[in-house]
mmCIF file of C-alpha atoms in Angstrom:
data_model
loop_
_atom_site.group_PDB
_atom_site.id
_atom_site.type_symbol
_atom_site.label_atom_id
_atom_site.label_comp_id
_atom_site.label_asym_id
_atom_site.label_seq_id
_atom_site.Cartn_x
_atom_site.Cartn_y
_atom_site.Cartn_z
ATOM 1 C CA MET A 1 116.811 124.834 125.073
ATOM 2 C CA VAL A 2 116.902 125.612 128.782
ATOM 3 C CA ARG A 3 113.453 127.200 128.527
ATOM 4 C CA HIS A 4 112.053 124.111 126.795
ATOM 5 C CA THR A 5 113.428 121.687 129.368
ATOM 6 C CA ARG A 6 112.122 123.914 132.166
ATOM 7 C CA GLN A 7 108.657 123.842 130.576
ATOM 8 C CA CYS A 8 108.801 120.056 130.244
ATOM 9 C CA ARG A 9 109.670 119.670 133.913
ATOM 10 C CA GLU A 10 106.894 122.098 134.950
ATOM 11 C CA ARG A 11 104.311 120.209 132.858
ATOM 12 C CA GLY A 12 105.547 116.731 133.698
ATOM 13 C CA VAL A 13 106.453 115.995 130.086
ATOM 14 C CA PRO A 14 109.322 113.497 129.650
ATOM 15 C CA PHE A 15 112.179 114.950 127.621
ATOM 16 C CA ALA A 16 115.546 114.080 126.157
ATOM 17 C CA ALA A 17 118.512 116.370 126.692
ATOM 18 C CA ASP A 18 121.313 116.580 124.154
ATOM 19 C CA PRO A 19 123.507 119.500 125.210
ATOM 20 C CA SER A 20 126.232 118.780 122.590
ATOM 21 C CA GLN A 21 127.696 121.969 121.130
ATOM 22 C CA GLN A 22 125.695 124.128 123.553
ATOM 23 C CA LEU A 23 127.907 123.056 126.456
ATOM 24 C CA ALA A 24 130.748 125.304 125.361
ATOM 25 C CA ARG A 25 128.466 128.354 125.753
ATOM 26 C CA LEU A 26 126.587 127.388 128.907
ATOM 27 C CA ASP A 27 127.606 128.260 132.435
ATOM 28 C CA GLY A 28 127.200 125.714 135.222
ATOM 29 C CA ASP A 29 123.688 126.760 136.249
ATOM 30 C CA GLU A 30 122.436 126.649 132.654
ATOM 31 C CA ALA A 31 124.037 123.264 132.007
ATOM 32 C CA ARG A 32 122.528 121.837 135.189
ATOM 33 C CA GLU A 33 119.078 123.180 134.314
ATOM 34 C CA LEU A 34 119.321 121.863 130.764
ATOM 35 C CA VAL A 35 119.820 118.237 131.792
ATOM 36 C CA ASP A 36 118.216 117.960 135.241
ATOM 37 C CA GLY A 37 115.188 115.670 135.070
ATOM 38 C CA ALA A 38 115.758 114.422 131.508
ATOM 39 C CA ARG A 39 114.408 110.953 130.799
ATOM 40 C CA TRP A 40 117.320 110.496 128.392
ATOM 41 C CA LEU A 41 120.613 112.399 128.501
ATOM 42 C CA PHE A 42 122.663 112.031 125.321
ATOM 43 C CA THR A 43 126.361 112.920 125.172
ATOM 44 C CA ASN A 44 129.482 111.680 123.497
ATOM 45 C CA GLU A 45 132.591 111.049 125.611
ATOM 46 C CA TYR A 46 133.951 114.569 125.190
ATOM 47 C CA GLU A 47 130.573 116.144 125.992
ATOM 48 C CA ALA A 48 130.210 113.912 129.057
ATOM 49 C CA ALA A 49 133.505 115.228 130.442
ATOM 50 C CA LEU A 50 132.593 118.814 129.537
ATOM 51 C CA LEU A 51 129.173 118.429 131.176
ATOM 52 C CA GLN A 52 130.812 117.290 134.398
ATOM 53 C CA GLU A 53 133.303 120.143 134.229
ATOM 54 C CA ARG A 54 130.550 122.724 133.699
ATOM 55 C CA THR A 55 128.141 121.372 136.298
ATOM 56 C CA GLY A 56 130.643 120.228 138.904
ATOM 57 C CA TRP A 57 128.755 116.915 139.014
ATOM 58 C CA ARG A 58 130.415 113.498 139.163
ATOM 59 C CA ASP A 59 129.022 110.494 137.266
ATOM 60 C CA ALA A 60 126.797 109.521 140.190
ATOM 61 C CA ASP A 61 125.441 113.072 140.463
ATOM 62 C CA VAL A 62 124.469 113.107 136.792
ATOM 63 C CA LEU A 63 122.904 109.654 137.001
ATOM 64 C CA ASP A 64 120.874 110.698 140.049
ATOM 65 C CA ARG A 65 119.384 113.580 138.040
ATOM 66 C CA VAL A 66 118.423 111.836 134.799
ATOM 67 C CA GLY A 67 116.478 108.738 133.879
ATOM 68 C CA ALA A 68 119.327 107.304 131.817
ATOM 69 C CA TRP A 69 122.630 108.600 130.491
ATOM 70 C CA VAL A 70 123.420 107.498 126.941
ATOM 71 C CA THR A 71 127.041 108.115 125.941
ATOM 72 C CA THR A 72 128.148 107.421 122.388
ATOM 73 C CA LEU A 73 131.665 106.027 122.183
ATOM 74 C CA GLY A 74 132.438 106.404 118.477
ATOM 75 C CA ALA A 75 133.692 103.158 116.963
ATOM 76 C CA ALA A 76 133.324 101.463 120.375
ATOM 77 C CA GLY A 77 129.524 101.846 120.316
ATOM 78 C CA VAL A 78 127.355 103.274 123.075
ATOM 79 C CA ARG A 79 127.057 102.985 126.842
ATOM 80 C CA VAL A 80 123.714 103.350 128.633
ATOM 81 C CA ARG A 81 123.573 103.781 132.394
ATOM 82 C CA ARG A 82 120.728 104.218 134.841
ATOM 83 C CA ALA A 83 120.929 104.809 138.584
ATOM 84 C CA ALA A 84 117.404 103.589 139.347
ATOM 85 C CA ASP A 85 118.129 99.941 138.548
ATOM 86 C CA GLY A 86 121.913 99.923 138.181
ATOM 87 C CA LEU A 87 121.762 99.363 134.439
ATOM 88 C CA ASP A 88 125.182 99.702 132.817
ATOM 89 C CA VAL A 89 125.315 98.245 129.323
ATOM 90 C CA THR A 90 127.681 98.838 126.427
ATOM 91 C CA VAL A 91 126.487 97.968 122.935
ATOM 92 C CA PRO A 92 129.205 97.733 120.291
ATOM 93 C CA ALA A 93 128.991 99.747 117.097
ATOM 94 C CA VAL A 94 128.342 98.069 113.758
ATOM 95 C CA PRO A 95 131.838 97.006 112.635
ATOM 96 C CA ASP A 96 133.596 97.739 109.365
ATOM 97 C CA VAL A 97 131.385 100.572 108.177
ATOM 98 C CA PRO A 98 132.968 102.761 105.514
ATOM 99 C CA VAL A 99 133.307 106.309 106.804
ATOM 100 C CA ALA A 100 132.112 108.786 104.200
ATOM 101 C CA ASP A 101 131.105 111.617 106.562
ATOM 102 C CA PRO A 102 130.686 111.557 110.360
ATOM 103 C CA THR A 103 128.396 114.604 110.342
ATOM 104 C CA GLY A 104 124.977 113.655 111.678
ATOM 105 C CA VAL A 105 125.920 110.232 113.028
ATOM 106 C CA GLY A 106 124.847 111.171 116.561
ATOM 107 C CA ASP A 107 121.516 112.444 115.255
ATOM 108 C CA ALA A 108 120.976 109.162 113.400
ATOM 109 C CA PHE A 109 121.811 107.157 116.520
ATOM 110 C CA ARG A 110 119.350 109.169 118.617
ATOM 111 C CA ALA A 111 116.626 108.781 115.986
ATOM 112 C CA GLY A 112 116.956 104.995 115.970
ATOM 113 C CA PHE A 113 117.297 104.745 119.739
ATOM 114 C CA LEU A 114 114.322 106.977 120.500
ATOM 115 C CA ALA A 115 112.141 105.357 117.827
ATOM 116 C CA ALA A 116 112.846 101.980 119.419
ATOM 117 C CA THR A 117 112.209 103.115 122.987
ATOM 118 C CA ASP A 118 109.020 104.831 121.829
ATOM 119 C CA ARG A 119 107.891 101.430 120.560
ATOM 120 C CA GLY A 120 108.522 100.017 124.026
ATOM 121 C CA LEU A 121 111.772 98.224 123.278
ATOM 122 C CA PRO A 122 114.323 97.748 126.051
ATOM 123 C CA VAL A 123 117.588 99.675 126.072
ATOM 124 C CA THR A 124 119.840 97.071 124.436
ATOM 125 C CA PRO A 125 117.736 96.516 121.284
ATOM 126 C CA ALA A 126 117.112 100.272 121.124
ATOM 127 C CA ALA A 127 120.858 100.922 121.223
ATOM 128 C CA ARG A 128 121.408 98.289 118.535
ATOM 129 C CA LEU A 129 118.879 99.948 116.247
ATOM 130 C CA GLY A 130 120.478 103.319 116.962
ATOM 131 C CA CYS A 131 123.902 101.943 116.057
ATOM 132 C CA ALA A 132 122.562 100.386 112.832
ATOM 133 C CA LEU A 133 121.000 103.688 111.771
ATOM 134 C CA ALA A 134 124.225 105.499 112.720
ATOM 135 C CA ALA A 135 126.115 103.109 110.434
ATOM 136 C CA LEU A 136 123.871 104.111 107.520
ATOM 137 C CA SER A 137 124.552 107.766 108.245
ATOM 138 C CA LEU A 138 128.294 107.248 108.596
ATOM 139 C CA ALA A 139 128.498 105.652 105.156
ATOM 140 C CA ALA A 140 126.636 108.550 103.480
ATOM 141 C CA ILE A 141 127.937 111.996 102.570
ATOM 142 C CA GLY A 142 125.977 114.686 104.371
ATOM 143 C CA PRO A 143 124.245 114.678 107.731
ATOM 144 C CA GLN A 144 120.818 113.511 106.559
ATOM 145 C CA THR A 145 121.284 112.184 103.053
ATOM 146 C CA TYR A 146 121.097 108.495 103.967
ATOM 147 C CA GLU A 147 117.875 106.671 103.271
ATOM 148 C CA PRO A 148 117.094 103.916 105.724
ATOM 149 C CA ASP A 149 116.099 100.689 104.060
ATOM 150 C CA ARG A 150 114.935 97.584 105.834
ATOM 151 C CA GLN A 151 117.373 95.136 104.236
ATOM 152 C CA THR A 152 120.465 97.230 104.940
ATOM 153 C CA LEU A 153 119.391 97.827 108.539
ATOM 154 C CA LEU A 154 118.707 94.132 109.045
ATOM 155 C CA GLY A 155 122.063 93.313 107.454
ATOM 156 C CA HIS A 156 123.878 95.642 109.859
ATOM 157 C CA LEU A 157 121.939 94.210 112.810
ATOM 158 C CA THR A 158 122.685 90.616 111.794
ATOM 159 C CA ARG A 159 126.372 91.274 111.188
ATOM 160 C CA ALA A 160 126.883 93.187 114.424
ATOM 161 C CA TYR A 161 124.530 91.454 116.864
ATOM 162 C CA GLY A 162 123.447 88.162 115.295
ATOM 163 C CA ALA A 163 120.422 86.785 113.495
ATOM 164 C CA ASP A 164 118.285 86.563 116.647
ATOM 165 C CA ALA A 165 118.791 90.251 117.405
ATOM 166 C CA ALA A 166 117.896 91.195 113.834
ATOM 167 C CA ARG A 167 114.780 88.975 113.885
ATOM 168 C CA SER A 168 113.608 90.524 117.152
ATOM 169 C CA LEU A 169 113.928 94.040 115.724
ATOM 170 C CA ALA A 170 112.465 93.254 112.279
ATOM 171 C CA PRO A 171 108.800 93.672 113.326
ATOM 172 C CA HIS A 172 109.646 97.145 114.626
ATOM 173 C CA LEU A 173 110.912 98.268 111.216
ATOM 174 C CA GLU A 174 107.419 98.505 109.765
ATOM 175 C CA GLY A 175 107.241 101.389 107.353
ATOM 176 C CA VAL A 176 110.958 101.264 106.530
ATOM 177 C CA ARG A 177 111.315 100.514 102.849
#
């Protein structure tokens, strides 16, 4: 992973860093190299603390080295911060989702978030889509056994963020059954 992020930096290719379970095995230099220059840094709360412990960086140090820091907060949702423009937004999770298996929920969130940002959506709608996809994953057994469907996603979006939010994201769900 360190080699890949190094190559991205050398070639000027934007990249996302998700150090997750790797943090326990990385020393400070490796952890710093893994995330430095990432357009998107993804962690959960525990990983955020571990990243700071490994690197010796404070919040401001991390934010100065990445485009945006996306921290999943479990049932509390997700927080996205950016130093460049002072962005600091927390998007709540979809409420009252039955928990069948938490394995893969972070992957589902990242998939929805990155798909939305790739389509040019701002951070808040992207985080909402990520949370809606995470809700589908959370309710399924197995890390990738859920099948996204348009109506369920729109239902989660409407319930959690309102009809206007769901309507604004609906055109970006083209291709979802």
